PDB file of C-alpha atoms in Angstrom:
ATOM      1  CA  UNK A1207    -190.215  36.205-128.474  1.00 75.00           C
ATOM      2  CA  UNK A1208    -187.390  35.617-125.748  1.00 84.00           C
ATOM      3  CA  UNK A1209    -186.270  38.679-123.411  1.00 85.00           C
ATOM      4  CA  UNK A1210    -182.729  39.092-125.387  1.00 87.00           C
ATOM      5  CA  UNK A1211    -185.005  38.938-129.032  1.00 89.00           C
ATOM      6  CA  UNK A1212    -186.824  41.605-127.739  1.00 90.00           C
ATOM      7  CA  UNK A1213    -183.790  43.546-126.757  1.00 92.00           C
ATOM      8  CA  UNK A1214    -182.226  42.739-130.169  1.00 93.00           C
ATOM      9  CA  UNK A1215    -185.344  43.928-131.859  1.00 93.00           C
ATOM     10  CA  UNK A1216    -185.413  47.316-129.783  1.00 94.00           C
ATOM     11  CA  UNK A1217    -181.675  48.127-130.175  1.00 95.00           C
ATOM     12  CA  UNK A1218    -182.468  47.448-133.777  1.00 95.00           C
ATOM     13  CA  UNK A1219    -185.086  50.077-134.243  1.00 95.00           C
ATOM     14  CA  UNK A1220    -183.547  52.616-131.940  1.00 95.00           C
ATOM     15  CA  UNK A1221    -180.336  52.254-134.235  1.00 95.00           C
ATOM     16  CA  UNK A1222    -182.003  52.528-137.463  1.00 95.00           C
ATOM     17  CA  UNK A1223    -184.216  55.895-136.055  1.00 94.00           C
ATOM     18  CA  UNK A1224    -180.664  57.329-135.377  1.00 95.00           C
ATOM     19  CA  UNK A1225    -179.298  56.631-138.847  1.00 95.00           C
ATOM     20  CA  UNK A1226    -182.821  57.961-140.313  1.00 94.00           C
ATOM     21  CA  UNK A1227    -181.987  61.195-137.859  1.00 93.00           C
ATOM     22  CA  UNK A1228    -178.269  61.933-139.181  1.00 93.00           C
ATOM     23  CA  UNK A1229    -179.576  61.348-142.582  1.00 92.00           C
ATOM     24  CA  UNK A1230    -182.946  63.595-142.460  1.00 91.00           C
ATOM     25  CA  UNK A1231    -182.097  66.035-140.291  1.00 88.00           C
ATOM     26  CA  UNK A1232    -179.972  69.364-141.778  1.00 86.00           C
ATOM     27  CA  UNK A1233    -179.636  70.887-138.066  1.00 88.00           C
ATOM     28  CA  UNK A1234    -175.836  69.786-136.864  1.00 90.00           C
ATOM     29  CA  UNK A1235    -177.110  69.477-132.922  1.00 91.00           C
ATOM     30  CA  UNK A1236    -179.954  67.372-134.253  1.00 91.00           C
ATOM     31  CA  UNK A1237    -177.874  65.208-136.137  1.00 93.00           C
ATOM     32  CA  UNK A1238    -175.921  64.834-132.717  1.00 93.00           C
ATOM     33  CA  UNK A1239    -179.365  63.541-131.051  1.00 93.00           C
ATOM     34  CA  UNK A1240    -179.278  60.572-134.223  1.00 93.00           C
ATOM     35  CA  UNK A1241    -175.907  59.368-133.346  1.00 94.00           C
ATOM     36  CA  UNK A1242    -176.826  59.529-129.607  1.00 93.00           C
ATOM     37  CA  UNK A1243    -179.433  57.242-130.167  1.00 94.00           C
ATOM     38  CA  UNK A1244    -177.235  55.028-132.614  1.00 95.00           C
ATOM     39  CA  UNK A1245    -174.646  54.980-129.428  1.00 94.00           C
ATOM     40  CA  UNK A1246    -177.534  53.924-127.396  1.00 95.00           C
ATOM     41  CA  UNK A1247    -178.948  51.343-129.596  1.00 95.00           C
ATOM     42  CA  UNK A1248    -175.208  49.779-129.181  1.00 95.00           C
ATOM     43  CA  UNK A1249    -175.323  49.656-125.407  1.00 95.00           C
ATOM     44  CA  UNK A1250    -178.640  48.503-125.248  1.00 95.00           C
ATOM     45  CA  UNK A1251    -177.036  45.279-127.168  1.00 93.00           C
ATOM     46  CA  UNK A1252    -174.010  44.910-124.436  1.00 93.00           C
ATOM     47  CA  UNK A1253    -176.387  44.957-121.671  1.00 92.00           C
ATOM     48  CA  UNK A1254    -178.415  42.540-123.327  1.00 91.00           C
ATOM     49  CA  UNK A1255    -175.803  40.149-124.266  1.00 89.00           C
ATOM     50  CA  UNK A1256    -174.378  40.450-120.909  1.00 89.00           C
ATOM     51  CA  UNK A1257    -178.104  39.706-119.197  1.00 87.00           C
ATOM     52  CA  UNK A1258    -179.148  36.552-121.303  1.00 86.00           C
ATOM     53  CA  UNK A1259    -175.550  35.268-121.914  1.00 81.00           C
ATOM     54  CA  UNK A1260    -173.531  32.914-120.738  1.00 81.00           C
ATOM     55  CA  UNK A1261    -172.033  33.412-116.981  1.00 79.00           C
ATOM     56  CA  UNK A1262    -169.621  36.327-117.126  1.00 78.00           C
ATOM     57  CA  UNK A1263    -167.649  36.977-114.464  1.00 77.00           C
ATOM     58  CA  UNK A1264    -165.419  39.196-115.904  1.00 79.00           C
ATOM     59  CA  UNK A1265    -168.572  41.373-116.307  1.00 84.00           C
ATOM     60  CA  UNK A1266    -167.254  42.466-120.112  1.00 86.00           C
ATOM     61  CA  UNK A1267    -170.754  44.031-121.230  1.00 88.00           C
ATOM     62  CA  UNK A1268    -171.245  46.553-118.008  1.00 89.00           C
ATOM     63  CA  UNK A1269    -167.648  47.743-118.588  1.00 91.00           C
ATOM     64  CA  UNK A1270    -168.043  48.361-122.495  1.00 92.00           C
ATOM     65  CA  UNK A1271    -171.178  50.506-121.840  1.00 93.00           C
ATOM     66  CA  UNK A1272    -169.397  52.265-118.962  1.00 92.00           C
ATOM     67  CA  UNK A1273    -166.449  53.331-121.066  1.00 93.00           C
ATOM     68  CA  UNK A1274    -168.838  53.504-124.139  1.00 94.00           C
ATOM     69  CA  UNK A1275    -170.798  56.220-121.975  1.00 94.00           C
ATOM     70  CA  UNK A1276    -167.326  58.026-121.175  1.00 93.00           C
ATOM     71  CA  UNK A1277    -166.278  58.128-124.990  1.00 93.00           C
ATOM     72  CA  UNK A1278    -169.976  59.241-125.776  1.00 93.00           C
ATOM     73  CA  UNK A1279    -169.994  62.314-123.612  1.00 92.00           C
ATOM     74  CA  UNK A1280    -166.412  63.157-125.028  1.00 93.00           C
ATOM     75  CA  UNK A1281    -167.736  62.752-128.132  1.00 93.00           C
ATOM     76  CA  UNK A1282    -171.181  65.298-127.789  1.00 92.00           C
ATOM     77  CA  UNK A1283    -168.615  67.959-125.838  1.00 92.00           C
ATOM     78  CA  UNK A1284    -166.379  68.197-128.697  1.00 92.00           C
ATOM     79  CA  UNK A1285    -169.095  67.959-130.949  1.00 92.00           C
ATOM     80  CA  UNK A1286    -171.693  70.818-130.117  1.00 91.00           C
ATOM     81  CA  UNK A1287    -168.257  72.685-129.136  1.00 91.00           C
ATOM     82  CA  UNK A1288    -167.228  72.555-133.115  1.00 89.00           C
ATOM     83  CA  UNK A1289    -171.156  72.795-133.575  1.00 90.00           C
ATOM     84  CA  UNK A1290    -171.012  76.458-131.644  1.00 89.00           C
ATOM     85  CA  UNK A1291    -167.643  77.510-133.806  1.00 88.00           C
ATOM     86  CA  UNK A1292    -169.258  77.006-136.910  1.00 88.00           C
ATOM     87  CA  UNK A1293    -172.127  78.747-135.375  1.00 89.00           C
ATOM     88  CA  UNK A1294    -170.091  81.718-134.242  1.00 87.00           C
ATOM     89  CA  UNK A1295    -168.507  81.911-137.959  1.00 85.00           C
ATOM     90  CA  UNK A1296    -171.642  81.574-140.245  1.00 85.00           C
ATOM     91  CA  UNK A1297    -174.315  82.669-138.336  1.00 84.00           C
ATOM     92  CA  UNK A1298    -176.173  78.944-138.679  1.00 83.00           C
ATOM     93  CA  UNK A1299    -176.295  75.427-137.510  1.00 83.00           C
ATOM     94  CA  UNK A1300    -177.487  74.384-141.181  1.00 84.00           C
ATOM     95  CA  UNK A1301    -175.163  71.988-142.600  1.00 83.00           C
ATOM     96  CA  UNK A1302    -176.585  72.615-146.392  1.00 82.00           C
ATOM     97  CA  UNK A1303    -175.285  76.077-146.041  1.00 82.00           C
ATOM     98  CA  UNK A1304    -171.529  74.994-145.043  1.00 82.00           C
ATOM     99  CA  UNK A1305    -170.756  74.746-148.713  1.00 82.00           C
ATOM    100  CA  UNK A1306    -167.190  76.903-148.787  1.00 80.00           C
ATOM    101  CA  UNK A1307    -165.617  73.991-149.877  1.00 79.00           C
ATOM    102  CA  UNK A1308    -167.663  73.209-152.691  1.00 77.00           C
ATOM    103  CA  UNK A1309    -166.258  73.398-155.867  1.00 70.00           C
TER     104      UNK A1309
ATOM    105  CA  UNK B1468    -190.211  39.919-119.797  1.00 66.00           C
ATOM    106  CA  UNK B1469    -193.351  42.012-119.236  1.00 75.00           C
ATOM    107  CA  UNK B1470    -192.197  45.701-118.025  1.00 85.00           C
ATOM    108  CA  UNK B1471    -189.820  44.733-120.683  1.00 86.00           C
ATOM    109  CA  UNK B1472    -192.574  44.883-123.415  1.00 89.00           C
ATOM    110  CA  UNK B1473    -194.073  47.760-122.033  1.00 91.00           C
ATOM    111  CA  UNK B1474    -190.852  50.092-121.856  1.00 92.00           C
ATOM    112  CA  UNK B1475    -189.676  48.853-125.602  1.00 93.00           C
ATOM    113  CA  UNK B1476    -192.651  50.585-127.109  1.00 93.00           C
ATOM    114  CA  UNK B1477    -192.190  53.682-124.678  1.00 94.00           C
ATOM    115  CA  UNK B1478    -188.347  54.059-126.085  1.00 95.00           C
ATOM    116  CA  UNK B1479    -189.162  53.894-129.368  1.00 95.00           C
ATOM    117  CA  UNK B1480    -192.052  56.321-129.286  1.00 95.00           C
ATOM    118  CA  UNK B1481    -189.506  58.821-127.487  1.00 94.00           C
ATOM    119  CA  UNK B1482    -186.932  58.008-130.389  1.00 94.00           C
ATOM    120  CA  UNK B1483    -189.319  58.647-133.056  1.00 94.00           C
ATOM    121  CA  UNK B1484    -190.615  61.938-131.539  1.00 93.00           C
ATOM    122  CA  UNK B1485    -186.723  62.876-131.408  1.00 92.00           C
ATOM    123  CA  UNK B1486    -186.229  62.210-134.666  1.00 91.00           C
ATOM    124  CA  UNK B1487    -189.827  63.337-136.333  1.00 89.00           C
ATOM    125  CA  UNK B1488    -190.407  66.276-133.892  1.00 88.00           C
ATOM    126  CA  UNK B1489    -189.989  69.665-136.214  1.00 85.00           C
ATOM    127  CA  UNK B1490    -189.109  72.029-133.312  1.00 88.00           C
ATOM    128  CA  UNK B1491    -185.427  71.624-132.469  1.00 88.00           C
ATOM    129  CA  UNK B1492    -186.280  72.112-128.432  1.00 90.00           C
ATOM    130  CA  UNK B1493    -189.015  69.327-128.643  1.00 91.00           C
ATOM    131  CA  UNK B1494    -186.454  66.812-130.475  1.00 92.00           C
ATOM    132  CA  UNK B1495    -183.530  67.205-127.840  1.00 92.00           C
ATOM    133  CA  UNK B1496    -186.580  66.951-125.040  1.00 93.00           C
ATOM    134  CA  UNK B1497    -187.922  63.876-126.261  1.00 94.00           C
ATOM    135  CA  UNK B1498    -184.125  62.667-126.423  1.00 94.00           C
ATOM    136  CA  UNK B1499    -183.569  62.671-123.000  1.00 94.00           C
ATOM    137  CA  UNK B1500    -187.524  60.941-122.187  1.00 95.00           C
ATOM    138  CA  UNK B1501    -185.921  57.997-124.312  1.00 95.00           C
ATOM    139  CA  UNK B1502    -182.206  58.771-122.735  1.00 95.00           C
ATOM    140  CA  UNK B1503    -183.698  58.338-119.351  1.00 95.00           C
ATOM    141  CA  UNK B1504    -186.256  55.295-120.160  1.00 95.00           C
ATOM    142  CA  UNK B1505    -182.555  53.658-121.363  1.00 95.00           C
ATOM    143  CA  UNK B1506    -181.655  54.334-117.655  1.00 95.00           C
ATOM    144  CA  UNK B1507    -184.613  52.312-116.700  1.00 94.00           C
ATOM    145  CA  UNK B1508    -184.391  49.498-118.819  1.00 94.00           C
ATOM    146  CA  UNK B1509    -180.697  49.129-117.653  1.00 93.00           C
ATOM    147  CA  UNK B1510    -181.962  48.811-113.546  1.00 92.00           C
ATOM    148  CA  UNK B1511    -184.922  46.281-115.108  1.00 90.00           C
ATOM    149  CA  UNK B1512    -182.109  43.966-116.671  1.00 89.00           C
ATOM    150  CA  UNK B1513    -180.064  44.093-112.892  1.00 85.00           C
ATOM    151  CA  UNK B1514    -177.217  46.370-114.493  1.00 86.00           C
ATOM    152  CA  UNK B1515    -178.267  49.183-111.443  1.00 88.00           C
ATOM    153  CA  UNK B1516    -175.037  51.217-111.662  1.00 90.00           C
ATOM    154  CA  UNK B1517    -174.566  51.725-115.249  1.00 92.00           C
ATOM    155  CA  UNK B1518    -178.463  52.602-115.111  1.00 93.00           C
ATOM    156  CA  UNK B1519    -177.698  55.576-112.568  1.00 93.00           C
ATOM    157  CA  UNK B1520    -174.188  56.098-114.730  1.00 92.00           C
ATOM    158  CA  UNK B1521    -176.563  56.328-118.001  1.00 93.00           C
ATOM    159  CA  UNK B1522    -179.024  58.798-115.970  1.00 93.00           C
ATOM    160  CA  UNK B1523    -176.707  61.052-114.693  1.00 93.00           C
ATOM    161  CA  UNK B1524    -174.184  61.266-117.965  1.00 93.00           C
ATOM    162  CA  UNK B1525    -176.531  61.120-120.532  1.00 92.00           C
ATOM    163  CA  UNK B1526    -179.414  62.683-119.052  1.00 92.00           C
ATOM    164  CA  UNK B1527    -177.870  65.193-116.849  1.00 91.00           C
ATOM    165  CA  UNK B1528    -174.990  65.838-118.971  1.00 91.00           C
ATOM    166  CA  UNK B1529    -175.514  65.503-122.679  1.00 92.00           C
ATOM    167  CA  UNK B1530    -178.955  66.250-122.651  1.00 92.00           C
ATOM    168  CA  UNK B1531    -178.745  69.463-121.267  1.00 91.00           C
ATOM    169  CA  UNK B1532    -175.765  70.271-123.241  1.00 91.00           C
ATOM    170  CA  UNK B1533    -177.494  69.553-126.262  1.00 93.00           C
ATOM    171  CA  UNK B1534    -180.960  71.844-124.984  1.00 92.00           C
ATOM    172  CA  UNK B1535    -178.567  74.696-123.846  1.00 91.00           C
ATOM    173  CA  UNK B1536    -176.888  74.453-127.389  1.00 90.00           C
ATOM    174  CA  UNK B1537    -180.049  74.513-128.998  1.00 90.00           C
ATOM    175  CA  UNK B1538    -180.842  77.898-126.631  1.00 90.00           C
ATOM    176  CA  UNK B1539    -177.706  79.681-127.867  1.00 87.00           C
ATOM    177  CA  UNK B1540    -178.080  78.293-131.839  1.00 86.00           C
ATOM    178  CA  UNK B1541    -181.674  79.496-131.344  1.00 80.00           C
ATOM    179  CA  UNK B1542    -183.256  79.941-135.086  1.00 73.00           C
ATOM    180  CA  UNK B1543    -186.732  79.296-136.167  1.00 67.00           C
ATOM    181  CA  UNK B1544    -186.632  77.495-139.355  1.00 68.00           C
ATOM    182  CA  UNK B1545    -189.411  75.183-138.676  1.00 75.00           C
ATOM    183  CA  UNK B1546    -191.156  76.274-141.717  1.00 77.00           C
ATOM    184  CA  UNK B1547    -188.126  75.953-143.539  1.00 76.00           C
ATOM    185  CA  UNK B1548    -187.650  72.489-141.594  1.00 76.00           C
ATOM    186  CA  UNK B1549    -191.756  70.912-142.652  1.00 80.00           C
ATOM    187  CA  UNK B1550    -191.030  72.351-146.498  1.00 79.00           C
ATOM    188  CA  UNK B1551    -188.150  70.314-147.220  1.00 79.00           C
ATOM    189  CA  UNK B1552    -189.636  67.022-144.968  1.00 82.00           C
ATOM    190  CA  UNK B1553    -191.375  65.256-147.901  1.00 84.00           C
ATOM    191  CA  UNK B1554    -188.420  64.937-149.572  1.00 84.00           C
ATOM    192  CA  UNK B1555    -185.754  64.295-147.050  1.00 85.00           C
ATOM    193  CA  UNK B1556    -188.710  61.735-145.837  1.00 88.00           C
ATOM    194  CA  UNK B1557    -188.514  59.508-148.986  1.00 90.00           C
ATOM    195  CA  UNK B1558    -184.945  59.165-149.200  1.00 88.00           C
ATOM    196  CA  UNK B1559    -184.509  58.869-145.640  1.00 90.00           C
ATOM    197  CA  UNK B1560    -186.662  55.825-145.825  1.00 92.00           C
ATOM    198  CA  UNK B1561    -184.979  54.241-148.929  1.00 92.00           C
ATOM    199  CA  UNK B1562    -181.822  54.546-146.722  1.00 92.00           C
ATOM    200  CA  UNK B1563    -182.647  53.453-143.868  1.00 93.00           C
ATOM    201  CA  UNK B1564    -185.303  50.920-144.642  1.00 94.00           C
ATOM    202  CA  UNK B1565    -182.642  47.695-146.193  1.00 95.00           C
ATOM    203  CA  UNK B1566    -180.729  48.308-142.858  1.00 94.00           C
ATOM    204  CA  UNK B1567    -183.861  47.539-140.674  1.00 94.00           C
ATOM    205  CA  UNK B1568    -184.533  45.217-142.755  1.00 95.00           C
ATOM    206  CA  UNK B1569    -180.877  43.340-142.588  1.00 95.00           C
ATOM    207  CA  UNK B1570    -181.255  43.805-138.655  1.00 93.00           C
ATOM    208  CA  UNK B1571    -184.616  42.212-137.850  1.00 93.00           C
ATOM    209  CA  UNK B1572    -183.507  39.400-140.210  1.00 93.00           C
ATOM    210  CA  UNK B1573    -180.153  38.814-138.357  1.00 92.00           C
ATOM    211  CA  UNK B1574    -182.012  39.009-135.011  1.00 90.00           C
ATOM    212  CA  UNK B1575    -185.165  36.557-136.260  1.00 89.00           C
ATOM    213  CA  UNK B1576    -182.363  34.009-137.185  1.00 88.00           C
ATOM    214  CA  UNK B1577    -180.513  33.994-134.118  1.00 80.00           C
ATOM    215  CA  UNK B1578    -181.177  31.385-131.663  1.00 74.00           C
ATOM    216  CA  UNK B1579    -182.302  33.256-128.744  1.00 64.00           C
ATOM    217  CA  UNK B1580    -184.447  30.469-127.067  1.00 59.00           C
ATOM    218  CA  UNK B1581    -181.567  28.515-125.229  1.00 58.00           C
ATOM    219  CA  UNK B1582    -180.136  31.084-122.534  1.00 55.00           C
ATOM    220  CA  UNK B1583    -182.962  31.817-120.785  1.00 57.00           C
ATOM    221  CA  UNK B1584    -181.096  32.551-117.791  1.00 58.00           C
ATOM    222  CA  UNK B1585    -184.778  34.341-115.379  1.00 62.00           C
ATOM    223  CA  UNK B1586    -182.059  35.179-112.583  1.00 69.00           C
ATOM    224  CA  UNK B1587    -181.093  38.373-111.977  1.00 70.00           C
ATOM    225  CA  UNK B1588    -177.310  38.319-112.165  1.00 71.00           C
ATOM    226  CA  UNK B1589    -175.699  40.364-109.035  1.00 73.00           C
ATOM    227  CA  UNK B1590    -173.299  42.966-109.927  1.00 75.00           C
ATOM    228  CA  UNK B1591    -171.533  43.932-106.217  1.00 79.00           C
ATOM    229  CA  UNK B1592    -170.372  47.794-106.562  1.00 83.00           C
ATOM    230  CA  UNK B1593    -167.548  46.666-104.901  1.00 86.00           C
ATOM    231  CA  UNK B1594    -166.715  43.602-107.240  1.00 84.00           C
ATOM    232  CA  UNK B1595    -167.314  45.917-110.400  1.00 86.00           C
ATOM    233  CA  UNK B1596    -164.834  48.239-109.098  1.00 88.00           C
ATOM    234  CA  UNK B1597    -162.224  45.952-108.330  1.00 89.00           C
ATOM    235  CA  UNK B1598    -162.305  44.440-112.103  1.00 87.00           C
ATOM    236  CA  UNK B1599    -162.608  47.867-113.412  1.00 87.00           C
ATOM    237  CA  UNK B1600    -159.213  49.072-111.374  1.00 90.00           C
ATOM    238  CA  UNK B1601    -157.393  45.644-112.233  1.00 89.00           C
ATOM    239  CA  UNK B1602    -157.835  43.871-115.501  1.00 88.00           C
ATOM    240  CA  UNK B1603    -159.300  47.588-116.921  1.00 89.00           C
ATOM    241  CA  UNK B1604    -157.285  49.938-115.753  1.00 91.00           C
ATOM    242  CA  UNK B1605    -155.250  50.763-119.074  1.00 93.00           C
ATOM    243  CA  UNK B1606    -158.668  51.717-120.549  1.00 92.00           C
ATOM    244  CA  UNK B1607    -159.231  53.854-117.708  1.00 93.00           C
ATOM    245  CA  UNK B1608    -156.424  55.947-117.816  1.00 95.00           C
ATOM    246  CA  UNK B1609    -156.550  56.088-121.610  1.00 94.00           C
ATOM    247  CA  UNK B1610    -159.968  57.178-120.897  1.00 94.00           C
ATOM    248  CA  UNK B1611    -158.808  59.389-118.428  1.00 95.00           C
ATOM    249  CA  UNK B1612    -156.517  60.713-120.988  1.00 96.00           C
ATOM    250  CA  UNK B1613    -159.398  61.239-123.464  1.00 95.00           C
ATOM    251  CA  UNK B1614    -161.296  63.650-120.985  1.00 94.00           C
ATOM    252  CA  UNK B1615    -159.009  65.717-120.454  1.00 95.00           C
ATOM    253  CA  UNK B1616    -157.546  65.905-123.843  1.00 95.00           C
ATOM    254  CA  UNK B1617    -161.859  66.731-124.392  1.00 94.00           C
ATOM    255  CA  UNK B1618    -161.952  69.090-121.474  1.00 92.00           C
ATOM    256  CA  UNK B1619    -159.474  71.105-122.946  1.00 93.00           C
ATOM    257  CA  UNK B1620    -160.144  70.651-126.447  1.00 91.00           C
ATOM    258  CA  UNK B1621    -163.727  71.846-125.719  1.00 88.00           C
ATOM    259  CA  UNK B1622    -162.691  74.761-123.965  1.00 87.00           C
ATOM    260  CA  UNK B1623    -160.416  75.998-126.702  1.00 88.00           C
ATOM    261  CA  UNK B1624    -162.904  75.778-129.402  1.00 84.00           C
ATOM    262  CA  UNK B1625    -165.516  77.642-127.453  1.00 77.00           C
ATOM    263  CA  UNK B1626    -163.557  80.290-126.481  1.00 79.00           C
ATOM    264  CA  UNK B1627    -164.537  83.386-128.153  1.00 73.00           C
ATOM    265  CA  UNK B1628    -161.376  84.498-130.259  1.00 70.00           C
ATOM    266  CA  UNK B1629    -162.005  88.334-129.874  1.00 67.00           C
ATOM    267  CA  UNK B1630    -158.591  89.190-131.529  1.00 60.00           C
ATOM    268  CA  UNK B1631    -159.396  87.460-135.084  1.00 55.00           C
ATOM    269  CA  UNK B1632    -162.423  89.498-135.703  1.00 52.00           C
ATOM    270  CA  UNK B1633    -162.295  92.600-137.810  1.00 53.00           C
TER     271      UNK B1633
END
């Protein structure tokens, strides 16, 4: 197996271990953790692409990840800040028992 | 190539105890072990500043946001948590099973075996942050922009609304 297959084949994993996590998991922050993984597993693949590619001088796959990093962070802020409303309103992070909207 | 196949096995058996681990402290824990073994496989493949940028975001920003989150959600519903994991377990797997699946096969037919490029390609600090200022620097004000729009967002949702409550 060549270096990038093996980076491929790790991203791969790490993604699908996210998506198991979101899907599994009933805890909101711990469905967070899943798509921080899935975020990961992403970046793993520009820094890969960017190692075992062609020549890039434009150095595209280091700036994806860095903004990708800055958009992530947003993202978990906002999140565990909605995460702690909900908290502060129902007493629980459990997403089965957010059913007020169910008809 | 070989730290490389000893640090994909470590990540992935720091993902898996994030996902499988029943205790919510241990999951978010084992997150940032495979968080900060990212950081290292970043400096292995020559990208040394977005390693330190992964380190000190992810692992010294989200990580301990998610712990101290954890801290003030505290609830012990690990019981609650192993009762309803055979379940959750089967259909988990029947989700996310085809997707591995699709993924491996994509990656087995790509041709990998041309590009073996073994040299290290240098990334000067200062040449990264002269293309990051120039032909970037839309995406980092909009980025910018985000941040703060997040920064304040953040705040407001946080803040405890003392008025509302009866």
């Amino acid at each position: 197996m060549t270096p990038l297959a093996t980076l491929l084949t790790l991203s791969s994993m790490l993604f699908t271990l996210g998506l198991f996590a979101v899907l599994t998991r009933r805890n909101a922050i711990l469905i967070l953790v899943g798509i921080e993984l899935m975020l990961n597993a992403a970046n793993i693949n520009f820094i890969a692409f960017w190692r075992y590619g062609p020549p890039d001088p434009q150095l595209a796959g280091p700036m994806f990840v860095m903004f990708s990093i800055a958009i992530a962070a947003a993202e978990a802020a906002v999140g565990l800040a909605i995460i702690l409303m909900v908290f502060r309103h129902t007493r629980s992070t459990d997403l089965d028992k957010l059913d007020s909207l169910h008809g | 190539m070989f730290p490389l196949l000893i640090l994909s096995p470590l990540i992935i058996l720091a993902a898996l105890g994030a996902v499988w681990m029943a205790r919510p402290v241990h999951a978010a824990l084992l997150l940032a072990l495979a968080l900060a073994l990212n950081a290292v496989l970043y400096l292995l493949l020559g990208a040394d500043f977005i390693g330190l940028v992964q380190f000190m975001v992810y692992v010294g920003a989200v990580a301990v946001l998610i712990v101290f989150s954890l801290l003030i959600t505290r609830q012990d519903d690990e019981a609650e948590e192993l009762a309803r994991r055979p379940k959750s377990f089967v259909t988990g797997l029947v989700c996310t099973l085809p997707v591995l699946g699709v993924l491996l096969y994509v990656v087995s037919q790509t041709q990998t075996g041309k590009q073996q490029t073994e040299t290290v390609p240098q990334v000067p600090l200062k040449e990264l942050g002269i293309t990051l200022f120039n032909s970037h620097s839309p995406a980092v004000l909009a980025v910018a922009v985000l941040l703060t729009a997040v920064m304040i967002g953040a705040a407001l949702f946080a803040r405890e609304t003392k008025s509302k409550q009866p």
